[in-house]
Amino acid sequence: MAMANFLALFLLMELIAGGYRDGANGLSMNYYVLSCPFAEPIVRNTVASALQSDPTLAAGLVRMHFHDCWIQGCDGSVLLDSTKNNTAEKESPGNLSVRGFDLIDDVKGQLENQCPGVVSCADIVAMAATEAVASSGGPVYDIPKGRKDGRRSKIEDTFSAPAPSFNASELVRAFRQRGFSARDMVALSGAHTLGVARCSSFKNRLGDPTMDSDFSKTLSKTCSGGDNAEQPFDMTRNNFDNSYFQALQRKSGLLFSDQTLYSDPRTKSIADGYAMNQATFFLDFTQAMVKMSLLDVKEGSKGEVRSDCRRIN
């Protein structure tokens, strides 16, 4: 009995220590286990409740995480508002599809009441994305926590983000520069299984003879409503599944940067594999998302924990 108690105590201490033991970039899965033990349940429950009311919010939250991490690393910079002397990232045309800023504010307010100055906005964004994926029927996965919030957010920094007009070679090169393989890139592109794009992002594809004829007619009809008219990426816009890749097989990729994945032999076989095996897609997606969540994280004096996600301290 004494040995059992000792082992239980030892495992508990290991768990607690794991919250402070340095992992990749100083992060750990149990980072808030003592300092804010209800952090993850608060994020999870608040996001899940919001998605029950508005399932379309999932796509915005996943994109928020990606757009945050790609620019200056995962540091909550996408949340900062513009000021008199600075136009922030969120004003970029490429961030028009990012949604959920009010939800992040709600979560942050709850966490500040529970444990002031502890949980970063960058971590909230990262955790919200994981819950958005899981709540939409996608894989359940965890990410390390402990990111600090950045102090820089400039619209010009967003110009380096991959564009909807990129071909496969440009996508492979852009992602490789950030440490991702071609397989990672295709898996992350699968996040387009959620949400919509505006006509302004795909009108250059109208009349493309390589596109499925019925899909071409659908896009033309959508764009008759103007540049802001929206079209889902696939037939299950609120479900996280492999329908996106099946659409590529039917020559019905919405953006040029989507369909190009099926035009290049380096990426076509990967897309085919995901279209045939959703479990493989889910596994590769989670691994790529964890990798993305570790991009250029801020530590120590290089960052802060904002009290208001829209403003630096």
PDB file of C-alpha atoms in Angstrom, residues 139 187 274 277-289:
ATOM      1  CA  PRO A 139      -8.973  14.728 -35.176  1.00  0.00           C
ATOM      2  CA  ALA A 187      -2.002  18.204 -45.133  1.00  0.00           C
ATOM      3  CA  TYR A 274      -5.776  11.648 -48.364  1.00  0.00           C
ATOM      4  CA  ASN A 277      -7.864   7.442 -46.543  1.00  0.00           C
ATOM      5  CA  GLN A 278      -9.224  10.033 -44.149  1.00  0.00           C
ATOM      6  CA  ALA A 279      -7.357   8.523 -41.188  1.00  0.00           C
ATOM      7  CA  THR A 280      -4.032   9.134 -42.918  1.00  0.00           C
ATOM      8  CA  PHE A 281      -5.018  12.736 -43.599  1.00  0.00           C
ATOM      9  CA  PHE A 282      -6.023  13.243 -39.955  1.00  0.00           C
ATOM     10  CA  LEU A 283      -2.736  11.820 -38.675  1.00  0.00           C
ATOM     11  CA  ASP A 284      -0.578  13.929 -40.997  1.00  0.00           C
ATOM     12  CA  PHE A 285      -2.687  17.019 -40.341  1.00  0.00           C
ATOM     13  CA  THR A 286      -2.259  16.793 -36.573  1.00  0.00           C
ATOM     14  CA  GLN A 287       1.498  16.349 -36.903  1.00  0.00           C
ATOM     15  CA  ALA A 288       1.748  19.329 -39.244  1.00  0.00           C
ATOM     16  CA  MET A 289      -0.437  21.473 -36.966  1.00  0.00           C
TER      17      MET A 289
END
